PDB file of C-alpha atoms in Angstrom:
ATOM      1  CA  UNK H   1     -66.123  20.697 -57.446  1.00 53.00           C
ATOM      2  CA  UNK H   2     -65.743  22.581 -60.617  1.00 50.00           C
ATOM      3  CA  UNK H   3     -62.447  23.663 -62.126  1.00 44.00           C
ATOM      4  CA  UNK H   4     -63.347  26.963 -61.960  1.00 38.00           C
ATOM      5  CA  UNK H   5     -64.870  27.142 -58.581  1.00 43.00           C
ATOM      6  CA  UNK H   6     -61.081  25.141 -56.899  1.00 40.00           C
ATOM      7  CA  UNK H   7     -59.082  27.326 -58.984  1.00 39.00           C
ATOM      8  CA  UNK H   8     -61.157  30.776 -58.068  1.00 38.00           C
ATOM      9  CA  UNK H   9     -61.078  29.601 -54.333  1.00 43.00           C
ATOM     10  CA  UNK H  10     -57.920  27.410 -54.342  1.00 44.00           C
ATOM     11  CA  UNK H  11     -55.074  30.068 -55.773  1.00 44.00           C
ATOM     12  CA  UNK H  12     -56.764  32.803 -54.301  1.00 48.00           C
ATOM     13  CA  UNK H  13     -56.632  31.062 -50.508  1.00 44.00           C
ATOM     14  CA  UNK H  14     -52.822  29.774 -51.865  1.00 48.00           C
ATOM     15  CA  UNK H  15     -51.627  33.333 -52.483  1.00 40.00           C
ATOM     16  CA  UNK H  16     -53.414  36.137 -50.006  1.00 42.00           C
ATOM     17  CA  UNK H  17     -54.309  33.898 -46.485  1.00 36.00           C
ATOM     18  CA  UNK H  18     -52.389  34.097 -43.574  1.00 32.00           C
ATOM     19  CA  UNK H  19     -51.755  30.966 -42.907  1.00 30.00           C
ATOM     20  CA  UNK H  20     -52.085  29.329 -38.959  1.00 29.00           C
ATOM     21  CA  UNK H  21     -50.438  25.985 -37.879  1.00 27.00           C
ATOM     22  CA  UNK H  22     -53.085  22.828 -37.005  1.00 27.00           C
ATOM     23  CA  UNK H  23     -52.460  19.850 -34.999  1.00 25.00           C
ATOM     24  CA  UNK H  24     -53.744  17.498 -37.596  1.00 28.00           C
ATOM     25  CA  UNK H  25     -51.361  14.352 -37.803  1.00 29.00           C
ATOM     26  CA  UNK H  26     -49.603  14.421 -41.054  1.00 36.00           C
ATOM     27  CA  UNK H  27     -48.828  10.758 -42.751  1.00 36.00           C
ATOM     28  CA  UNK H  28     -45.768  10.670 -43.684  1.00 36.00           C
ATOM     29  CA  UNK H  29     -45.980   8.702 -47.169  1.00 34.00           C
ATOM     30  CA  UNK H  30     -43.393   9.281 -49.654  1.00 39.00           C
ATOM     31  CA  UNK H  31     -44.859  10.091 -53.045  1.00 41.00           C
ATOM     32  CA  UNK H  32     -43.389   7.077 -55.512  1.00 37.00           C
ATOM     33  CA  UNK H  33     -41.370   7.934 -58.704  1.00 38.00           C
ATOM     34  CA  UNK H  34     -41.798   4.816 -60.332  1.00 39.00           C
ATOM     35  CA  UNK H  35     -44.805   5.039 -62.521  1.00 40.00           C
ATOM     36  CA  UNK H  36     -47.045   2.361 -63.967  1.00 44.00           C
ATOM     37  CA  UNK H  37     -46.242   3.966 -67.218  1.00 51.00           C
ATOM     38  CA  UNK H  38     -42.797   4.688 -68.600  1.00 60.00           C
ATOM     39  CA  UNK H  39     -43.220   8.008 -69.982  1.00 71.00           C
ATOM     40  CA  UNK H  40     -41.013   9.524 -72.091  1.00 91.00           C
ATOM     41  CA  UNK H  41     -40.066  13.205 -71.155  1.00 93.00           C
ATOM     42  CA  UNK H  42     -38.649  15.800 -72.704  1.00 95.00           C
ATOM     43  CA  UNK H  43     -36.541  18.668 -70.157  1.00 96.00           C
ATOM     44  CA  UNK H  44     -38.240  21.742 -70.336  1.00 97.00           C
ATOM     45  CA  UNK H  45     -37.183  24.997 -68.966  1.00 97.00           C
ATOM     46  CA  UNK H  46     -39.430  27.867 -67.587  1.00 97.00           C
ATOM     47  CA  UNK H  47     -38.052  31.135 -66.920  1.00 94.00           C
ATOM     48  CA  UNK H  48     -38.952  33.198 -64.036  1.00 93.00           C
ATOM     49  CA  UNK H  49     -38.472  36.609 -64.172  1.00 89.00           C
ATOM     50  CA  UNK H  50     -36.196  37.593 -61.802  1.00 87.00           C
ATOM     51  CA  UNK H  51     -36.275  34.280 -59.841  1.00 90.00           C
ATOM     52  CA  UNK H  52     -34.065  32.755 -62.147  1.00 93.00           C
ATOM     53  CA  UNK H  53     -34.821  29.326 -64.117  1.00 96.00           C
ATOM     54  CA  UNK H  54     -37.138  26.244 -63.344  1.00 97.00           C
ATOM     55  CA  UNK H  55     -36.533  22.785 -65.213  1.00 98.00           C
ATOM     56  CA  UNK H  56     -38.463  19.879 -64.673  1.00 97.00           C
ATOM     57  CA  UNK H  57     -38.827  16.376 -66.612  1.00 97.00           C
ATOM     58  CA  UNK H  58     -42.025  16.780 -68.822  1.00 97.00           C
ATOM     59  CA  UNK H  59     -44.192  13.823 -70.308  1.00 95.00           C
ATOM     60  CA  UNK H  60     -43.542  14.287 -73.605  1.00 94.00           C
ATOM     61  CA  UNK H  61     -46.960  13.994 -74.809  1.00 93.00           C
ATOM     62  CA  UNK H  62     -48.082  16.529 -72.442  1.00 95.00           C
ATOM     63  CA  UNK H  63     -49.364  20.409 -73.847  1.00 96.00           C
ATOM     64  CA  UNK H  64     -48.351  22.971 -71.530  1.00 96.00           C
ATOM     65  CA  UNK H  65     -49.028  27.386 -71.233  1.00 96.00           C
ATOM     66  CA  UNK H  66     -46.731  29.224 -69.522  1.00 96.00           C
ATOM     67  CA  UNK H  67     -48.229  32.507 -68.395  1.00 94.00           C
ATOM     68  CA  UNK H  68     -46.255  35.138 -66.716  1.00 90.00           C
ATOM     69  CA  UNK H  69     -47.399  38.521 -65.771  1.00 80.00           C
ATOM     70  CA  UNK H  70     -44.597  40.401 -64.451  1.00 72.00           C
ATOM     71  CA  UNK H  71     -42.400  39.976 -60.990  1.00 70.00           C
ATOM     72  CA  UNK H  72     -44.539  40.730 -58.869  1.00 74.00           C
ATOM     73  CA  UNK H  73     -47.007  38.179 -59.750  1.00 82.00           C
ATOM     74  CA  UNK H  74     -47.076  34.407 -59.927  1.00 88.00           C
ATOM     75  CA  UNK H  75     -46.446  32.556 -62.975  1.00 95.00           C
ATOM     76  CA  UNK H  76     -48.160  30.033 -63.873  1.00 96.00           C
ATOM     77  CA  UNK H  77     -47.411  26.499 -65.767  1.00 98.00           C
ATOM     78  CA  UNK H  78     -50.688  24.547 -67.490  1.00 97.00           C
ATOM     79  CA  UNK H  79     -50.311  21.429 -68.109  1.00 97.00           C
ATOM     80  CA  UNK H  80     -53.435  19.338 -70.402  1.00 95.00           C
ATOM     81  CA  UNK H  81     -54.316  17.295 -73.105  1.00 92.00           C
ATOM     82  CA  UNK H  82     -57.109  16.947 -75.160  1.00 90.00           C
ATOM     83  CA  UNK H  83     -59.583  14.300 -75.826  1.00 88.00           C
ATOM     84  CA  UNK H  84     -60.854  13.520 -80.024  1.00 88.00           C
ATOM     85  CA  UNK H  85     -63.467  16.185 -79.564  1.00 86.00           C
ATOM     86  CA  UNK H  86     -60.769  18.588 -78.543  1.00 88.00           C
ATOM     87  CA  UNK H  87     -62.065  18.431 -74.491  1.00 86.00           C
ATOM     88  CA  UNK H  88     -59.568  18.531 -71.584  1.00 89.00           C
ATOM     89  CA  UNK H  89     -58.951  15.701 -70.373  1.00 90.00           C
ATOM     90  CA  UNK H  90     -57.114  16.506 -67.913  1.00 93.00           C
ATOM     91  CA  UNK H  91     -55.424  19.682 -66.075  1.00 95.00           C
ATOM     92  CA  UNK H  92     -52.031  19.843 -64.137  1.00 97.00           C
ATOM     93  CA  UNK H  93     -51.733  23.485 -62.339  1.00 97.00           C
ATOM     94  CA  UNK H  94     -48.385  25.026 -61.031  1.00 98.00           C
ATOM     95  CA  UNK H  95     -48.311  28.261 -59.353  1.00 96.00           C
ATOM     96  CA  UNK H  96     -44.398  29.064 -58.741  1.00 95.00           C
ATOM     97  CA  UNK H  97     -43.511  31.732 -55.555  1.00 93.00           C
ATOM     98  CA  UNK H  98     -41.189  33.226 -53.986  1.00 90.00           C
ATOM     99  CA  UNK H  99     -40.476  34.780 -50.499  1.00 82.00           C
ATOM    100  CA  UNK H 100     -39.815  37.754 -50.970  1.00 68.00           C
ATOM    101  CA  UNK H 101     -42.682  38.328 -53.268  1.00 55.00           C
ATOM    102  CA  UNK H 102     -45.578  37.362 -51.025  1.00 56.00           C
ATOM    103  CA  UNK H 103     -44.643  35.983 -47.237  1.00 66.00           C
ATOM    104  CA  UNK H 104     -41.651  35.112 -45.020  1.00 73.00           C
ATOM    105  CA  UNK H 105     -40.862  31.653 -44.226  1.00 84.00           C
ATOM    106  CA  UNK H 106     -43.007  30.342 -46.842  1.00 92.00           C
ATOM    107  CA  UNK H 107     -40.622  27.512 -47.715  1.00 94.00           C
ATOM    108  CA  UNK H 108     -40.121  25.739 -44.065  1.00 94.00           C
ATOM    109  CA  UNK H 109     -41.571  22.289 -43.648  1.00 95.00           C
ATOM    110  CA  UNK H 110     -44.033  23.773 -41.164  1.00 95.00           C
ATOM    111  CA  UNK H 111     -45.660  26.623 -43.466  1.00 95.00           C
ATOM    112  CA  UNK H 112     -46.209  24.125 -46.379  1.00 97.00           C
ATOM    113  CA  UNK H 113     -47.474  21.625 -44.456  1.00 98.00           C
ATOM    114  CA  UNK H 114     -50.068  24.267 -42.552  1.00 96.00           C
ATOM    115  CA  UNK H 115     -50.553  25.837 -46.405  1.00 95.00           C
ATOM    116  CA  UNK H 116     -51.557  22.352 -47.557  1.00 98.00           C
ATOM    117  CA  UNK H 117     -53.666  21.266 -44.783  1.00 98.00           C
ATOM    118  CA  UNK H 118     -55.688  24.665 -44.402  1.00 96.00           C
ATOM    119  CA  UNK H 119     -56.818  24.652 -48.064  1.00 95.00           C
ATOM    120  CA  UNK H 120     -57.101  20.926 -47.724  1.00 96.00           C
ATOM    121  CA  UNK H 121     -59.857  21.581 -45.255  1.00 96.00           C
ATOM    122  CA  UNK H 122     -61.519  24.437 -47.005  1.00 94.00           C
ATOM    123  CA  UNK H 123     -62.032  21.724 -50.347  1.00 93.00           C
ATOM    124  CA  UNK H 124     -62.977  18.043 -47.891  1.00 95.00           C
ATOM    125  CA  UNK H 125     -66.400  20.621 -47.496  1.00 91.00           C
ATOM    126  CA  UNK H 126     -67.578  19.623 -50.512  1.00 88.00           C
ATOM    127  CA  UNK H 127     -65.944  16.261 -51.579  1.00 94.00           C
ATOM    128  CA  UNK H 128     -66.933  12.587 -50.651  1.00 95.00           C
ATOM    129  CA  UNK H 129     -64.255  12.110 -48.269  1.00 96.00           C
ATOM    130  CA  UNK H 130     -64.329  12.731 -44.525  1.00 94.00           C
ATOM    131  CA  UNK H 131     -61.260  13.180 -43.381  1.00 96.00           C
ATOM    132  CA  UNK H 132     -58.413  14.502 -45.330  1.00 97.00           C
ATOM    133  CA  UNK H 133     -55.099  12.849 -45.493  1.00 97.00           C
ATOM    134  CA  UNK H 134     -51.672  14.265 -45.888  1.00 98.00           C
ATOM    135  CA  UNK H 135     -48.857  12.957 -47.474  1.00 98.00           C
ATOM    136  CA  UNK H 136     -45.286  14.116 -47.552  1.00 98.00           C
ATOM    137  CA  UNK H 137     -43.472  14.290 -51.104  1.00 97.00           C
ATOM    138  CA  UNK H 138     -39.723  14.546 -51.574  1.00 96.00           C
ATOM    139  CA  UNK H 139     -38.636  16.255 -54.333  1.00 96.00           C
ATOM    140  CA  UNK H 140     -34.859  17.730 -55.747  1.00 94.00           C
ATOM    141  CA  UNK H 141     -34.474  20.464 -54.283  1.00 90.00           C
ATOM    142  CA  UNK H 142     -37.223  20.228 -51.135  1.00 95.00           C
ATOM    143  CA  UNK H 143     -40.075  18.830 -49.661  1.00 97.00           C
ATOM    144  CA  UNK H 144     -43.802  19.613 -49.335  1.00 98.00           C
ATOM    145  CA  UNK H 145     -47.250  17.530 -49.004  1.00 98.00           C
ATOM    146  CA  UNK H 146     -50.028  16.959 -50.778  1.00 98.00           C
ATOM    147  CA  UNK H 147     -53.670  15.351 -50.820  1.00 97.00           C
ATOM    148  CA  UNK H 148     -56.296  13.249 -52.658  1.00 96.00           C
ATOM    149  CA  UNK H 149     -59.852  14.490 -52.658  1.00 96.00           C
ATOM    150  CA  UNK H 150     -63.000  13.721 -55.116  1.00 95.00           C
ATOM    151  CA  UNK H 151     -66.331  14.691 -55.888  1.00 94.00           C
ATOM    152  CA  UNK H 152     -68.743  12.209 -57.030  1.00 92.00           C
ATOM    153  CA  UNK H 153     -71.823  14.306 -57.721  1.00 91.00           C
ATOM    154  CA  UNK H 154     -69.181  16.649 -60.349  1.00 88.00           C
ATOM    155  CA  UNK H 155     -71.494  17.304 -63.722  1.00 87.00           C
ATOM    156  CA  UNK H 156     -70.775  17.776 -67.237  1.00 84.00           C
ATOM    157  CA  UNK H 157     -68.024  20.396 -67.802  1.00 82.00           C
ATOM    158  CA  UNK H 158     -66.331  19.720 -63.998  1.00 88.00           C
ATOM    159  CA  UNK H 159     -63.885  17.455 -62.760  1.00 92.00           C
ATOM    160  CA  UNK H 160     -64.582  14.709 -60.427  1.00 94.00           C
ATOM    161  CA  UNK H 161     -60.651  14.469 -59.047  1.00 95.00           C
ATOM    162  CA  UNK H 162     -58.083  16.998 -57.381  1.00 96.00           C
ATOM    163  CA  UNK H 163     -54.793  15.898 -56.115  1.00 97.00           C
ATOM    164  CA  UNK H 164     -53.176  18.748 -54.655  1.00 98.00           C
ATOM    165  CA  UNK H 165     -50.268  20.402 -52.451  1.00 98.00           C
ATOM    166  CA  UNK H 166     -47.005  22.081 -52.547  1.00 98.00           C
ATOM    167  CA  UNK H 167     -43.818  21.698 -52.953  1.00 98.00           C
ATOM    168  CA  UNK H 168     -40.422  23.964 -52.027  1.00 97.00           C
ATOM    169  CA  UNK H 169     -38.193  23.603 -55.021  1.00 97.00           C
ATOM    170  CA  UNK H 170     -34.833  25.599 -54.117  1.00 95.00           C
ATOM    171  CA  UNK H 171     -36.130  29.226 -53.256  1.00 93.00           C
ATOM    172  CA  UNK H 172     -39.011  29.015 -55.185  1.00 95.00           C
ATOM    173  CA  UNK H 173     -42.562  27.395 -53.785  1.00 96.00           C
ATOM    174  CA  UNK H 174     -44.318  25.145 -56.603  1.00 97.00           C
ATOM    175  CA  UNK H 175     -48.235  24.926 -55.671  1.00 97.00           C
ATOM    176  CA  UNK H 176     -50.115  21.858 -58.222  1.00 98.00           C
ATOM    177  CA  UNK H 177     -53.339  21.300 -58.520  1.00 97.00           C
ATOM    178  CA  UNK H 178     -54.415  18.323 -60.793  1.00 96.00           C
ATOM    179  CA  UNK H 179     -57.855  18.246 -61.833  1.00 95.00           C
ATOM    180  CA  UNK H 180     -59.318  15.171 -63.651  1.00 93.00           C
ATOM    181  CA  UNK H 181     -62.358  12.319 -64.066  1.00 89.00           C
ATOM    182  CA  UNK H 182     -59.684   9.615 -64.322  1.00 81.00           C
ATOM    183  CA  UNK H 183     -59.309   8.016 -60.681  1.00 76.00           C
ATOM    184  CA  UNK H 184     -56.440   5.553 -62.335  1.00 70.00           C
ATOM    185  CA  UNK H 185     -52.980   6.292 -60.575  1.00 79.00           C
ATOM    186  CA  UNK H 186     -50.898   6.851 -63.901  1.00 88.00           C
ATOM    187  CA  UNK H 187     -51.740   9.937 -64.348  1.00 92.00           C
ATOM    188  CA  UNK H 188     -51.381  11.409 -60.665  1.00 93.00           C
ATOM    189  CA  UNK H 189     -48.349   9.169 -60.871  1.00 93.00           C
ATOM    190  CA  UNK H 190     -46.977  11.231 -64.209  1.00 94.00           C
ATOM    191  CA  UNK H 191     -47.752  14.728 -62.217  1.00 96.00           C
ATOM    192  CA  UNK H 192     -46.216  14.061 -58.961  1.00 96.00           C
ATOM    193  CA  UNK H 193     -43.295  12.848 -60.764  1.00 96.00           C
ATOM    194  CA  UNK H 194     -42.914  15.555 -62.907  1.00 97.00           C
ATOM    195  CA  UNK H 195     -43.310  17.935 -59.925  1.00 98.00           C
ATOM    196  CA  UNK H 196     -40.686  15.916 -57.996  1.00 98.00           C
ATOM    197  CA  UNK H 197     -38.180  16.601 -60.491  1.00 98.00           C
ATOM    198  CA  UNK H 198     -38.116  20.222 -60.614  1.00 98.00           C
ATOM    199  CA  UNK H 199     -35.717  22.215 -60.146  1.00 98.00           C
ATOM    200  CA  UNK H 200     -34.487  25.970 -59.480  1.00 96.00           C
ATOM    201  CA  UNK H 201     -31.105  27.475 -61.172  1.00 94.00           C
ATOM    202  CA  UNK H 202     -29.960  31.044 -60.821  1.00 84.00           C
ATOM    203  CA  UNK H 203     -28.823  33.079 -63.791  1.00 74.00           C
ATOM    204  CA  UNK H 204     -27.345  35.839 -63.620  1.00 63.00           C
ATOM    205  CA  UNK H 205     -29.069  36.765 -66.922  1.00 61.00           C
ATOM    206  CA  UNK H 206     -32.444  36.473 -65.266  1.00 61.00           C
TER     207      UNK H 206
END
């Protein structure tokens, strides 16, 4: 379950599939905003170009890149930090979406949760677990779901963990992915926070 292969596979399936609705039961857990950890964050703001503005609560010691390509394509929001030898720790992805750009409906309960749960099934092929689990997550300005999966037999270079899902923030559509070797809940705990308090604004200006 390498970084590279999720993200190749992952995004791509996010982005381009047509997506079809399952029958799998969905377990309604609510994702918890009280860390372990208090982090201190710092409010950062990402512009997206003509989609308006999206804020969100950042750890403070968190690095991020902020990659946009134009408006037709999604940007994209990397979060990491580095270990003493200057190795990633860790890696927080967020894809941000629109409607208009790439499907209709894409921000109903019933799209994310079939988004979610398709590419949920596509990655339980190749991770320990047998049976994936859904749960819901509540955010400012929508809802989405998400899942745990993990990869014990991950080598040097790859990541063992991936918590993953979507979330509809306002008009926009915030896909994560959070690769890491850390199975500890403060981190996942720091992400889904930080993804639970984003937001969208419109600006005339952008």
């Amino acid at each position: 379950m390498s970084r590279i292969s999720f993200m190749s596979k992952l995004v791509n399936f996010f982005i381009k599939l047509n997506i079809l609705l399952f029958s799998f039961s969905v377990f309604n857990i609510y994702a918890t905003t009280k860390s372990s950890i208090d982090y201190k964050t710092l409010f950062e703001s990402f512009v997206i170009p003509g989609h308006g503005v999206l804020t969100m609560n950042v750890p403070k010691i968190w690095n991020y890149n902020f990659t946009t390509t134009g408006i037709d394509q999604p940007p994209i929001i990397t979060f990491y930090n580095l270990d003493k030898d200057k190795e990633e720790i860790y890696q927080l992805n967020l894809s941000v979406l629109w409607e208009d750009g790439f499907q209709r409906n894409i921000l109903s309960p019933e799209y994310i949760y079939s988004l979610v749960e398709k590419t949920g099934r596509q990655a339980l092929n190749g991770s320990d677990e047998s049976e994936l689990i859904l749960k819901k997550i509540i955010g400012q300005n929508g809802s989405g779901y998400w899942f745990n999966l993990s990869d014990s037999s991950a080598g040097p270079g790859e990541y063992q963990f991936l918590t993953q899902g979507a979330l509809a923030v306002g008009e926009l559509l915030l896909i994560f992915s959070l690769f890491s070797n850390d199975n500890e809940s403060i981190l996942q705990e720091a992400a889904l926070k930080t993804i639970m308090s984003a937001e969208h604004h419109h600006r005339k200006d952008v």
